[in-house]
PDB file of C-alpha atoms in Angstrom:
ATOM      1  CA  MET A   1      12.966  29.517  -4.683  1.00 37.00           C
ATOM      2  CA  PHE A   2      12.855  27.090  -1.450  1.00 41.00           C
ATOM      3  CA  ALA A   3       9.407  25.613  -1.242  1.00 45.00           C
ATOM      4  CA  LEU A   4       7.795  21.694   0.169  1.00 47.00           C
ATOM      5  CA  VAL A   5       3.773  21.091  -1.138  1.00 47.00           C
ATOM      6  CA  VAL A   6       2.146  17.948   0.439  1.00 43.00           C
ATOM      7  CA  THR A   7      -0.413  16.510  -1.790  1.00 43.00           C
ATOM      8  CA  PRO A   8      -1.521  13.824  -0.096  1.00 41.00           C
ATOM      9  CA  ALA A   9      -3.757  11.047  -2.695  1.00 41.00           C
ATOM     10  CA  LEU A  10      -2.519  12.946  -6.516  1.00 41.00           C
ATOM     11  CA  ALA A  11      -1.598  10.546  -9.087  1.00 40.00           C
ATOM     12  CA  GLY A  12       1.764  10.426 -10.545  1.00 41.00           C
ATOM     13  CA  PRO A  13       4.375  10.241 -13.679  1.00 38.00           C
ATOM     14  CA  ARG A  14       5.286   6.245 -12.930  1.00 39.00           C
ATOM     15  CA  GLU A  15       8.331   4.864 -14.093  1.00 38.00           C
ATOM     16  CA  LYS A  16       6.583   1.511 -14.851  1.00 44.00           C
ATOM     17  CA  ALA A  17       3.456  -0.166 -15.736  1.00 48.00           C
ATOM     18  CA  GLN A  18       2.221  -2.646 -13.114  1.00 69.00           C
ATOM     19  CA  VAL A  19       1.617  -5.464 -15.961  1.00 78.00           C
ATOM     20  CA  ARG A  20       0.999  -8.953 -14.442  1.00 84.00           C
ATOM     21  CA  THR A  21       0.202 -11.768 -16.167  1.00 81.00           C
ATOM     22  CA  LEU A  22      -2.391 -14.834 -14.395  1.00 84.00           C
ATOM     23  CA  VAL A  23      -3.037 -17.962 -15.807  1.00 79.00           C
ATOM     24  CA  LEU A  24      -5.802 -19.160 -14.359  1.00 78.00           C
ATOM     25  CA  SER A  25      -5.026 -23.119 -14.690  1.00 64.00           C
ATOM     26  CA  GLU A  26      -1.679 -22.562 -12.983  1.00 56.00           C
ATOM     27  CA  HIS A  27      -4.962 -21.591  -9.460  1.00 57.00           C
ATOM     28  CA  PRO A  28      -7.348 -24.401 -10.285  1.00 56.00           C
ATOM     29  CA  ASP A  29      -8.556 -24.136  -7.067  1.00 57.00           C
ATOM     30  CA  ASP A  30      -9.163 -21.001  -6.721  1.00 57.00           C
ATOM     31  CA  ALA A  31     -12.780 -19.508  -6.546  1.00 67.00           C
ATOM     32  CA  ALA A  32     -11.937 -15.768  -7.262  1.00 79.00           C
ATOM     33  CA  HIS A  33      -8.822 -14.611  -8.616  1.00 88.00           C
ATOM     34  CA  ARG A  34      -7.580 -11.395  -6.428  1.00 89.00           C
ATOM     35  CA  ILE A  35      -7.590  -8.271  -8.714  1.00 92.00           C
ATOM     36  CA  HIS A  36      -5.389  -5.183  -6.369  1.00 90.00           C
ATOM     37  CA  VAL A  37      -6.693  -1.926  -7.584  1.00 91.00           C
ATOM     38  CA  SER A  38      -6.588   1.394  -5.759  1.00 87.00           C
ATOM     39  CA  GLY A  39      -8.664   4.446  -5.824  1.00 87.00           C
ATOM     40  CA  GLN A  40      -8.756   6.972  -9.170  1.00 86.00           C
ATOM     41  CA  ILE A  41      -6.525   4.585 -10.730  1.00 88.00           C
ATOM     42  CA  VAL A  42      -7.849   2.543 -13.967  1.00 92.00           C
ATOM     43  CA  THR A  43      -7.443  -1.362 -14.020  1.00 94.00           C
ATOM     44  CA  VAL A  44      -6.835  -3.363 -17.357  1.00 95.00           C
ATOM     45  CA  LEU A  45      -8.081  -7.056 -17.360  1.00 95.00           C
ATOM     46  CA  ARG A  46      -7.327  -8.574 -21.263  1.00 93.00           C
ATOM     47  CA  PHE A  47      -8.609 -11.869 -22.237  1.00 93.00           C
ATOM     48  CA  GLU A  48      -8.282 -13.762 -25.193  1.00 87.00           C
ATOM     49  CA  GLN A  49     -11.376 -13.912 -26.368  1.00 90.00           C
ATOM     50  CA  PRO A  50     -14.093 -10.982 -26.403  1.00 94.00           C
ATOM     51  CA  CYS A  51     -15.913 -10.567 -23.349  1.00 95.00           C
ATOM     52  CA  ASP A  52     -19.999 -10.749 -22.529  1.00 95.00           C
ATOM     53  CA  PRO A  53     -20.762  -6.833 -21.882  1.00 93.00           C
ATOM     54  CA  LEU A  54     -24.684  -8.091 -20.748  1.00 93.00           C
ATOM     55  CA  LYS A  55     -23.349 -10.799 -18.280  1.00 94.00           C
ATOM     56  CA  THR A  56     -19.861  -9.146 -16.974  1.00 94.00           C
ATOM     57  CA  LYS A  57     -20.612  -6.939 -13.813  1.00 93.00           C
ATOM     58  CA  LEU A  58     -19.432  -5.935 -10.561  1.00 93.00           C
ATOM     59  CA  LEU A  59     -21.459  -8.021  -7.546  1.00 88.00           C
ATOM     60  CA  GLY A  60     -22.071  -5.473  -4.561  1.00 78.00           C
ATOM     61  CA  TRP A  61     -20.539  -2.638  -5.917  1.00 78.00           C
ATOM     62  CA  GLU A  62     -22.514   0.246  -4.668  1.00 67.00           C
ATOM     63  CA  GLY A  63     -21.337   3.030  -6.376  1.00 80.00           C
ATOM     64  CA  ARG A  64     -17.537   2.401  -5.819  1.00 86.00           C
ATOM     65  CA  PHE A  65     -16.963   2.467  -8.872  1.00 92.00           C
ATOM     66  CA  GLU A  66     -17.081   4.030 -12.085  1.00 92.00           C
ATOM     67  CA  PRO A  67     -19.625   1.962 -14.693  1.00 91.00           C
ATOM     68  CA  LEU A  68     -17.696  -0.661 -16.061  1.00 92.00           C
ATOM     69  CA  VAL A  69     -16.293  -0.438 -19.618  1.00 93.00           C
ATOM     70  CA  VAL A  70     -16.482  -3.966 -21.501  1.00 95.00           C
ATOM     71  CA  ALA A  71     -14.565  -3.333 -25.058  1.00 93.00           C
ATOM     72  CA  GLU A  72     -14.161  -6.753 -27.262  1.00 92.00           C
ATOM     73  CA  LYS A  73     -11.339  -8.765 -25.609  1.00 93.00           C
ATOM     74  CA  ARG A  74     -10.744  -5.671 -22.565  1.00 94.00           C
ATOM     75  CA  VAL A  75     -12.167  -4.899 -19.109  1.00 96.00           C
ATOM     76  CA  VAL A  76     -11.621  -1.841 -18.070  1.00 96.00           C
ATOM     77  CA  ILE A  77     -12.180  -0.879 -13.899  1.00 95.00           C
ATOM     78  CA  GLU A  78     -11.940   2.561 -12.077  1.00 93.00           C
ATOM     79  CA  PRO A  79     -12.809   2.499  -7.841  1.00 92.00           C
ATOM     80  CA  LEU A  80     -14.223   6.060  -6.927  1.00 90.00           C
ATOM     81  CA  ARG A  81     -12.106   5.396  -4.106  1.00 87.00           C
ATOM     82  CA  ALA A  82      -9.822   3.509  -1.908  1.00 85.00           C
ATOM     83  CA  LEU A  83     -11.053   0.132  -0.754  1.00 86.00           C
ATOM     84  CA  GLY A  84     -10.154  -0.466   2.950  1.00 83.00           C
ATOM     85  CA  PRO A  85      -8.331  -3.392   4.200  1.00 80.00           C
ATOM     86  CA  ASP A  86     -11.064  -5.278   5.198  1.00 81.00           C
ATOM     87  CA  GLU A  87     -13.294  -4.466   1.378  1.00 86.00           C
ATOM     88  CA  SER A  88     -13.717  -6.470  -1.732  1.00 88.00           C
ATOM     89  CA  VAL A  89     -16.181  -6.751  -4.175  1.00 91.00           C
ATOM     90  CA  PRO A  90     -16.430  -9.596  -6.307  1.00 93.00           C
ATOM     91  CA  LEU A  91     -16.481  -9.069 -10.840  1.00 94.00           C
ATOM     92  CA  LEU A  92     -17.648 -11.665 -13.110  1.00 94.00           C
ATOM     93  CA  VAL A  93     -16.536 -12.296 -16.520  1.00 94.00           C
ATOM     94  CA  THR A  94     -17.889 -13.887 -18.586  1.00 94.00           C
ATOM     95  CA  LEU A  95     -16.031 -14.684 -22.179  1.00 92.00           C
ATOM     96  CA  ALA A  96     -17.687 -14.588 -25.938  1.00 92.00           C
ATOM     97  CA  ASP A  97     -18.285 -18.388 -25.206  1.00 91.00           C
ATOM     98  CA  GLY A  98     -20.194 -18.489 -21.999  1.00 92.00           C
ATOM     99  CA  THR A  99     -17.097 -19.156 -19.678  1.00 89.00           C
ATOM    100  CA  ALA A 100     -17.790 -17.353 -16.719  1.00 90.00           C
ATOM    101  CA  MET A 101     -14.264 -16.175 -14.477  1.00 90.00           C
ATOM    102  CA  SER A 102     -15.213 -15.173 -10.840  1.00 91.00           C
ATOM    103  CA  PHE A 103     -12.364 -12.113  -9.446  1.00 93.00           C
ATOM    104  CA  LEU A 104     -12.172 -10.317  -6.177  1.00 92.00           C
ATOM    105  CA  LEU A 105     -11.259  -6.379  -6.354  1.00 93.00           C
ATOM    106  CA  ARG A 106      -8.684  -6.192  -3.323  1.00 91.00           C
ATOM    107  CA  PRO A 107      -6.962  -2.919  -2.212  1.00 89.00           C
ATOM    108  CA  PRO A 108      -2.899  -2.985  -2.318  1.00 83.00           C
ATOM    109  CA  PHE A 109      -0.682  -5.324  -0.339  1.00 68.00           C
ATOM    110  CA  ALA A 110       1.005  -3.156   1.365  1.00 58.00           C
ATOM    111  CA  GLU A 111       2.988  -5.706   3.270  1.00 52.00           C
ATOM    112  CA  GLU A 112       4.296  -6.058  -0.539  1.00 49.00           C
ATOM    113  CA  GLY A 113       4.743  -2.554  -1.724  1.00 52.00           C
ATOM    114  CA  GLY A 114       1.356  -1.509  -2.326  1.00 62.00           C
ATOM    115  CA  TRP A 115       1.550  -3.459  -5.955  1.00 75.00           C
ATOM    116  CA  THR A 116      -1.454  -1.857  -8.274  1.00 85.00           C
ATOM    117  CA  ASP A 117      -2.537  -3.974 -10.954  1.00 88.00           C
ATOM    118  CA  GLN A 118      -3.133  -1.672 -14.279  1.00 89.00           C
ATOM    119  CA  GLN A 119      -2.910  -4.264 -16.492  1.00 91.00           C
ATOM    120  CA  VAL A 120      -3.049  -7.680 -15.967  1.00 92.00           C
ATOM    121  CA  ASP A 121      -2.788 -10.122 -19.056  1.00 89.00           C
ATOM    122  CA  VAL A 122      -6.209 -13.281 -18.206  1.00 89.00           C
ATOM    123  CA  PHE A 123      -5.232 -16.423 -19.685  1.00 83.00           C
ATOM    124  CA  LYS A 124      -7.057 -19.253 -19.352  1.00 79.00           C
ATOM    125  CA  ASP A 125      -4.392 -22.022 -19.952  1.00 66.00           C
ATOM    126  CA  ARG A 126      -0.374 -21.938 -20.044  1.00 57.00           C
ATOM    127  CA  GLU A 127      -0.170 -24.383 -22.930  1.00 60.00           C
ATOM    128  CA  SER A 128      -1.513 -21.727 -25.400  1.00 61.00           C
ATOM    129  CA  TYR A 129       1.140 -19.780 -27.339  1.00 47.00           C
ATOM    130  CA  ARG A 130      -0.137 -15.926 -26.490  1.00 59.00           C
ATOM    131  CA  SER A 131       0.059 -17.053 -23.247  1.00 55.00           C
ATOM    132  CA  LEU A 132       3.774 -19.047 -23.154  1.00 61.00           C
ATOM    133  CA  VAL A 133       4.644 -15.613 -24.600  1.00 63.00           C
ATOM    134  CA  SER A 134       3.060 -13.438 -21.934  1.00 60.00           C
ATOM    135  CA  VAL A 135       4.602 -15.403 -19.193  1.00 61.00           C
ATOM    136  CA  LEU A 136       7.998 -15.335 -20.989  1.00 65.00           C
ATOM    137  CA  THR A 137       7.640 -11.986 -21.486  1.00 67.00           C
ATOM    138  CA  HIS A 138       7.201 -11.022 -17.646  1.00 66.00           C
ATOM    139  CA  THR A 139       9.636 -13.282 -16.557  1.00 70.00           C
ATOM    140  CA  LEU A 140      12.482 -11.427 -18.675  1.00 69.00           C
ATOM    141  CA  ARG A 141      10.881  -7.842 -17.138  1.00 69.00           C
ATOM    142  CA  ALA A 142      11.293  -9.611 -14.102  1.00 67.00           C
ATOM    143  CA  LYS A 143      14.876 -10.756 -14.597  1.00 69.00           C
ATOM    144  CA  ASN A 144      15.600  -7.357 -16.351  1.00 71.00           C
ATOM    145  CA  GLU A 145      14.759  -5.376 -12.842  1.00 64.00           C
ATOM    146  CA  LEU A 146      16.225  -7.521 -10.234  1.00 67.00           C
ATOM    147  CA  GLU A 147      19.934  -7.201 -12.783  1.00 64.00           C
ATOM    148  CA  GLN A 148      19.454  -3.792 -11.998  1.00 65.00           C
ATOM    149  CA  GLU A 149      18.329  -3.494  -8.075  1.00 55.00           C
ATOM    150  CA  ASN A 150      21.217  -5.779  -7.604  1.00 55.00           C
ATOM    151  CA  ALA A 151      23.499  -3.650  -9.152  1.00 56.00           C
ATOM    152  CA  ARG A 152      22.194   0.124  -7.772  1.00 54.00           C
ATOM    153  CA  LEU A 153      22.524  -1.664  -4.657  1.00 51.00           C
ATOM    154  CA  ARG A 154      26.120  -2.291  -5.418  1.00 56.00           C
ATOM    155  CA  GLU A 155      26.377   0.992  -6.392  1.00 59.00           C
ATOM    156  CA  GLU A 156      25.050   2.235  -3.052  1.00 49.00           C
ATOM    157  CA  GLU A 157      27.096   0.403  -0.690  1.00 55.00           C
ATOM    158  CA  THR A 158      30.392   2.762  -2.214  1.00 58.00           C
ATOM    159  CA  SER A 159      28.317   5.711  -3.045  1.00 81.00           C
ATOM    160  CA  ALA A 160      29.235   8.967  -0.648  1.00 88.00           C
ATOM    161  CA  ASP A 161      25.893  10.538  -1.326  1.00 90.00           C
ATOM    162  CA  HIS A 162      23.979   7.600   0.415  1.00 88.00           C
ATOM    163  CA  ALA A 163      26.661   7.038   3.404  1.00 89.00           C
ATOM    164  CA  LEU A 164      25.670  10.862   3.825  1.00 92.00           C
ATOM    165  CA  ALA A 165      21.997  10.360   3.514  1.00 91.00           C
ATOM    166  CA  ALA A 166      22.091   7.553   6.097  1.00 89.00           C
ATOM    167  CA  LEU A 167      23.972   9.440   8.915  1.00 92.00           C
ATOM    168  CA  LEU A 168      20.814  12.095   8.255  1.00 93.00           C
ATOM    169  CA  ALA A 169      18.135   9.899   8.009  1.00 91.00           C
ATOM    170  CA  SER A 170      19.603   8.097  11.964  1.00 91.00           C
ATOM    171  CA  GLY A 171      19.488  11.616  13.453  1.00 90.00           C
ATOM    172  CA  ALA A 172      23.215  11.714  13.673  1.00 91.00           C
ATOM    173  CA  GLY A 173      23.477  14.975  10.939  1.00 88.00           C
ATOM    174  CA  ALA A 174      25.933  16.728  13.147  1.00 89.00           C
ATOM    175  CA  GLN A 175      28.587  14.229  11.738  1.00 90.00           C
ATOM    176  CA  THR A 176      27.315  15.684   7.902  1.00 92.00           C
ATOM    177  CA  PRO A 177      28.403  18.731   6.954  1.00 91.00           C
ATOM    178  CA  PHE A 178      25.822  20.263   5.684  1.00 94.00           C
ATOM    179  CA  ARG A 179      23.691  23.098   7.558  1.00 93.00           C
ATOM    180  CA  LEU A 180      19.677  23.619   8.248  1.00 92.00           C
ATOM    181  CA  PHE A 181      18.877  26.235   6.247  1.00 91.00           C
ATOM    182  CA  LYS A 182      15.004  25.962   6.704  1.00 90.00           C
ATOM    183  CA  SER A 183      12.042  23.657   8.080  1.00 89.00           C
ATOM    184  CA  TRP A 184       8.604  23.344   7.621  1.00 85.00           C
ATOM    185  CA  SER A 185       5.889  20.741   9.050  1.00 85.00           C
ATOM    186  CA  ALA A 186       2.270  18.989   7.832  1.00 80.00           C
ATOM    187  CA  VAL A 187      -0.533  17.043   8.724  1.00 78.00           C
ATOM    188  CA  ASP A 188      -2.362  15.562   6.205  1.00 73.00           C
ATOM    189  CA  ALA A 189      -5.575  12.833   6.901  1.00 70.00           C
ATOM    190  CA  ASP A 190      -2.712   9.502   7.334  1.00 75.00           C
ATOM    191  CA  SER A 191       0.181  11.237   8.455  1.00 79.00           C
ATOM    192  CA  GLU A 192       1.823  14.241  10.577  1.00 85.00           C
ATOM    193  CA  LEU A 193       5.746  15.008   8.170  1.00 83.00           C
ATOM    194  CA  SER A 194       7.846  17.079  10.124  1.00 88.00           C
ATOM    195  CA  MET A 195      10.728  18.111   6.972  1.00 88.00           C
ATOM    196  CA  LYS A 196      13.826  19.797   7.320  1.00 92.00           C
ATOM    197  CA  LEU A 197      16.391  21.644   4.139  1.00 93.00           C
ATOM    198  CA  TYR A 198      19.843  21.401   4.180  1.00 94.00           C
ATOM    199  CA  SER A 199      22.877  23.690   2.444  1.00 93.00           C
ATOM    200  CA  GLY A 200      26.131  21.971   1.820  1.00 91.00           C
ATOM    201  CA  LYS A 201      29.700  22.117   0.620  1.00 90.00           C
ATOM    202  CA  GLY A 202      28.907  20.807  -2.636  1.00 92.00           C
ATOM    203  CA  LYS A 203      25.259  19.009  -1.960  1.00 94.00           C
ATOM    204  CA  ALA A 204      21.944  20.034  -0.309  1.00 94.00           C
ATOM    205  CA  ALA A 205      19.505  17.518   1.508  1.00 94.00           C
ATOM    206  CA  VAL A 206      16.522  17.329   2.446  1.00 93.00           C
ATOM    207  CA  THR A 207      14.645  15.409   4.973  1.00 93.00           C
ATOM    208  CA  ILE A 208      11.539  13.841   6.263  1.00 89.00           C
ATOM    209  CA  ALA A 209       9.885  13.080   9.452  1.00 89.00           C
ATOM    210  CA  VAL A 210       6.991  10.659   9.096  1.00 87.00           C
ATOM    211  CA  LYS A 211       4.459   9.816  11.930  1.00 88.00           C
ATOM    212  CA  ASN A 212       2.266   7.560  10.477  1.00 86.00           C
ATOM    213  CA  GLN A 213      -1.240   8.452  12.298  1.00 83.00           C
ATOM    214  CA  SER A 214      -3.194   5.234  10.162  1.00 78.00           C
ATOM    215  CA  GLU A 215      -4.803   3.113  12.553  1.00 76.00           C
ATOM    216  CA  ASP A 216      -4.357   0.148   9.788  1.00 72.00           C
ATOM    217  CA  ARG A 217      -2.360   1.506   6.640  1.00 75.00           C
ATOM    218  CA  PRO A 218       1.336   1.075   6.975  1.00 76.00           C
ATOM    219  CA  TRP A 219       3.250   4.465   4.929  1.00 76.00           C
ATOM    220  CA  ARG A 220       5.917   4.148   3.508  1.00 75.00           C
ATOM    221  CA  VAL A 221       8.097   6.335  -0.046  1.00 72.00           C
ATOM    222  CA  VAL A 222       8.288   4.049  -2.918  1.00 68.00           C
ATOM    223  CA  ARG A 223      10.077   6.275  -5.253  1.00 77.00           C
ATOM    224  CA  ALA A 224      11.976  10.126  -5.350  1.00 84.00           C
ATOM    225  CA  LYS A 225      11.961  11.530  -8.311  1.00 88.00           C
ATOM    226  CA  LEU A 226      14.621  14.058  -8.677  1.00 91.00           C
ATOM    227  CA  SER A 227      14.232  16.334 -12.039  1.00 92.00           C
ATOM    228  CA  SER A 228      14.799  20.005 -13.756  1.00 93.00           C
ATOM    229  CA  LEU A 229      12.289  21.962 -13.208  1.00 89.00           C
ATOM    230  CA  LYS A 230      12.197  23.675 -16.280  1.00 89.00           C
ATOM    231  CA  SER A 231      13.351  20.531 -18.768  1.00 89.00           C
ATOM    232  CA  GLN A 232      11.495  17.430 -16.510  1.00 89.00           C
ATOM    233  CA  GLU A 233      15.126  15.347 -17.086  1.00 90.00           C
ATOM    234  CA  PRO A 234      16.100  13.244 -14.304  1.00 90.00           C
ATOM    235  CA  ARG A 235      18.548  13.632 -12.013  1.00 91.00           C
ATOM    236  CA  THR A 236      20.226  11.374  -9.556  1.00 88.00           C
ATOM    237  CA  VAL A 237      19.571  11.684  -5.677  1.00 90.00           C
ATOM    238  CA  ALA A 238      20.687   8.932  -3.029  1.00 90.00           C
ATOM    239  CA  VAL A 239      17.963   7.798  -0.641  1.00 89.00           C
ATOM    240  CA  ARG A 240      17.743   6.450   2.262  1.00 88.00           C
ATOM    241  CA  SER A 241      15.268   5.689   5.406  1.00 86.00           C
ATOM    242  CA  GLU A 242      15.212   5.039   9.168  1.00 82.00           C
ATOM    243  CA  HIS A 243      12.351   1.542   8.365  1.00 82.00           C
ATOM    244  CA  ALA A 244      11.733   0.432   4.994  1.00 75.00           C
ATOM    245  CA  LEU A 245       7.820   0.121   6.411  1.00 81.00           C
ATOM    246  CA  LEU A 246       6.055   2.827   8.869  1.00 83.00           C
ATOM    247  CA  LYS A 247       3.177   0.528  10.515  1.00 83.00           C
ATOM    248  CA  ALA A 248       0.543   2.168  11.823  1.00 81.00           C
ATOM    249  CA  GLY A 249       1.814   5.262  15.106  1.00 84.00           C
ATOM    250  CA  GLN A 250       4.826   4.293  14.028  1.00 86.00           C
ATOM    251  CA  SER A 251       7.604   7.197  13.312  1.00 89.00           C
ATOM    252  CA  GLY A 252      11.067   7.432  10.851  1.00 89.00           C
ATOM    253  CA  THR A 253      12.890   9.657   8.812  1.00 91.00           C
ATOM    254  CA  PHE A 254      13.244   9.953   4.773  1.00 90.00           C
ATOM    255  CA  ALA A 255      16.607  11.101   3.969  1.00 92.00           C
ATOM    256  CA  PHE A 256      18.070  12.419   0.283  1.00 94.00           C
ATOM    257  CA  VAL A 257      21.245  13.992  -0.977  1.00 94.00           C
ATOM    258  CA  VAL A 258      22.117  15.706  -3.515  1.00 94.00           C
ATOM    259  CA  ASP A 259      24.690  16.264  -5.528  1.00 92.00           C
ATOM    260  CA  ARG A 260      26.032  19.547  -7.027  1.00 93.00           C
ATOM    261  CA  SER A 261      26.385  17.778 -10.657  1.00 92.00           C
ATOM    262  CA  ALA A 262      22.945  17.483 -10.545  1.00 92.00           C
ATOM    263  CA  PHE A 263      22.057  21.442 -10.193  1.00 94.00           C
ATOM    264  CA  LEU A 264      23.824  21.873 -13.937  1.00 93.00           C
ATOM    265  CA  ASP A 265      22.278  21.605 -17.290  1.00 90.00           C
ATOM    266  CA  ALA A 266      24.104  20.278 -20.518  1.00 87.00           C
ATOM    267  CA  LYS A 267      25.560  23.955 -20.958  1.00 88.00           C
ATOM    268  CA  GLY A 268      27.035  23.401 -17.611  1.00 89.00           C
ATOM    269  CA  HIS A 269      24.333  26.306 -15.881  1.00 91.00           C
ATOM    270  CA  LEU A 270      23.132  26.129 -12.334  1.00 92.00           C
ATOM    271  CA  GLU A 271      19.294  25.619 -12.296  1.00 94.00           C
ATOM    272  CA  THR A 272      16.601  24.857 -10.035  1.00 93.00           C
ATOM    273  CA  LEU A 273      15.883  21.513  -9.247  1.00 94.00           C
ATOM    274  CA  MET A 274      12.521  19.473  -7.738  1.00 92.00           C
ATOM    275  CA  LEU A 275      11.954  16.284  -5.889  1.00 92.00           C
ATOM    276  CA  GLU A 276       8.970  14.534  -5.760  1.00 89.00           C
ATOM    277  CA  ILE A 277       8.130  11.997  -3.558  1.00 84.00           C
ATOM    278  CA  TYR A 278       6.111   8.738  -4.532  1.00 80.00           C
ATOM    279  CA  ARG A 279       3.941   6.952  -2.011  1.00 71.00           C
ATOM    280  CA  TYR A 280       3.233   3.072  -1.183  1.00 65.00           C
ATOM    281  CA  ASP A 281       0.607   3.056  -3.551  1.00 63.00           C
ATOM    282  CA  GLY A 282       2.435   4.822  -7.069  1.00 66.00           C
ATOM    283  CA  LEU A 283       0.517   8.685  -5.700  1.00 70.00           C
ATOM    284  CA  ARG A 284       2.442  11.789  -5.331  1.00 75.00           C
ATOM    285  CA  HIS A 285       2.248  12.571  -2.103  1.00 76.00           C
ATOM    286  CA  GLY A 286       4.677  16.077  -2.128  1.00 79.00           C
ATOM    287  CA  TYR A 287       7.216  17.242  -3.892  1.00 84.00           C
ATOM    288  CA  VAL A 288      10.203  20.403  -2.296  1.00 88.00           C
ATOM    289  CA  VAL A 289      11.048  23.075  -5.363  1.00 90.00           C
ATOM    290  CA  LEU A 290      15.653  22.996  -4.852  1.00 92.00           C
ATOM    291  CA  ASP A 291      17.578  26.043  -5.234  1.00 91.00           C
ATOM    292  CA  PRO A 292      21.017  26.200  -6.610  1.00 91.00           C
ATOM    293  CA  ARG A 293      21.889  28.517  -3.923  1.00 90.00           C
ATOM    294  CA  LEU A 294      21.503  25.609  -1.663  1.00 91.00           C
ATOM    295  CA  VAL A 295      24.712  24.406  -2.596  1.00 91.00           C
ATOM    296  CA  ARG A 296      27.593  26.694  -1.688  1.00 74.00           C
ATOM    297  CA  GLU A 297      31.147  26.296  -3.226  1.00 69.00           C
TER     298      GLU A 297
END
């Protein structure tokens, strides 16, 4: 079974929830606080006290969002489609005590990895207990993620699979033990893709050459997820890219190398895997089904 499917704008599972803390007293000069939203993805704002549903509203939304849901201390926002780079929608939230807060709904920052707010905990004053706990939790989580990322980078420096992926991404496939098995091409609204599937001794590989055809939006792979097609158990995949971010009109190659051990289940039997590719906005761009026959003895 060998297949590749490109599925632009299909939502996929995420490893981490995009949660941040916004303390308004830290930004006293901001007239409106930015909230980054994506099309068909729910963003929840959580406040310290109930919100007034009659005085909480989008200003000039013109059918670009589902109707706001105001439920006690939460405001639920869901854009019907992605906002353009220059689009912004004002949001007014009024608390039960009459406090009015202004927000500006904006698309994700592509240069910062396409961050989309899934949950924003909003506090008026840093000195409140819940605010302190939330800020501390966020800080500890960021510290833990940084430590994990540093450990991952140290491991990749000495990984043979990452070295092979780097050669494939740079176009030096002749210097690797891989043989081209099959190739595809695909075109969607934002990109032109050329995919190659490789068979190797004890390993398999995939390369995706991308030309970003968008006039104003960068293109990048944020996450590659390899898992068993049958059990959904995660497996290890080495990833390298020619460029971390493809600007409008730019081309680049992403390479993925899978060791034979990733194809083995708990009983030592070979099984089929699925490699999923997620974009900067957290949506699944496509997936490749990998048959264990790709791995030569």
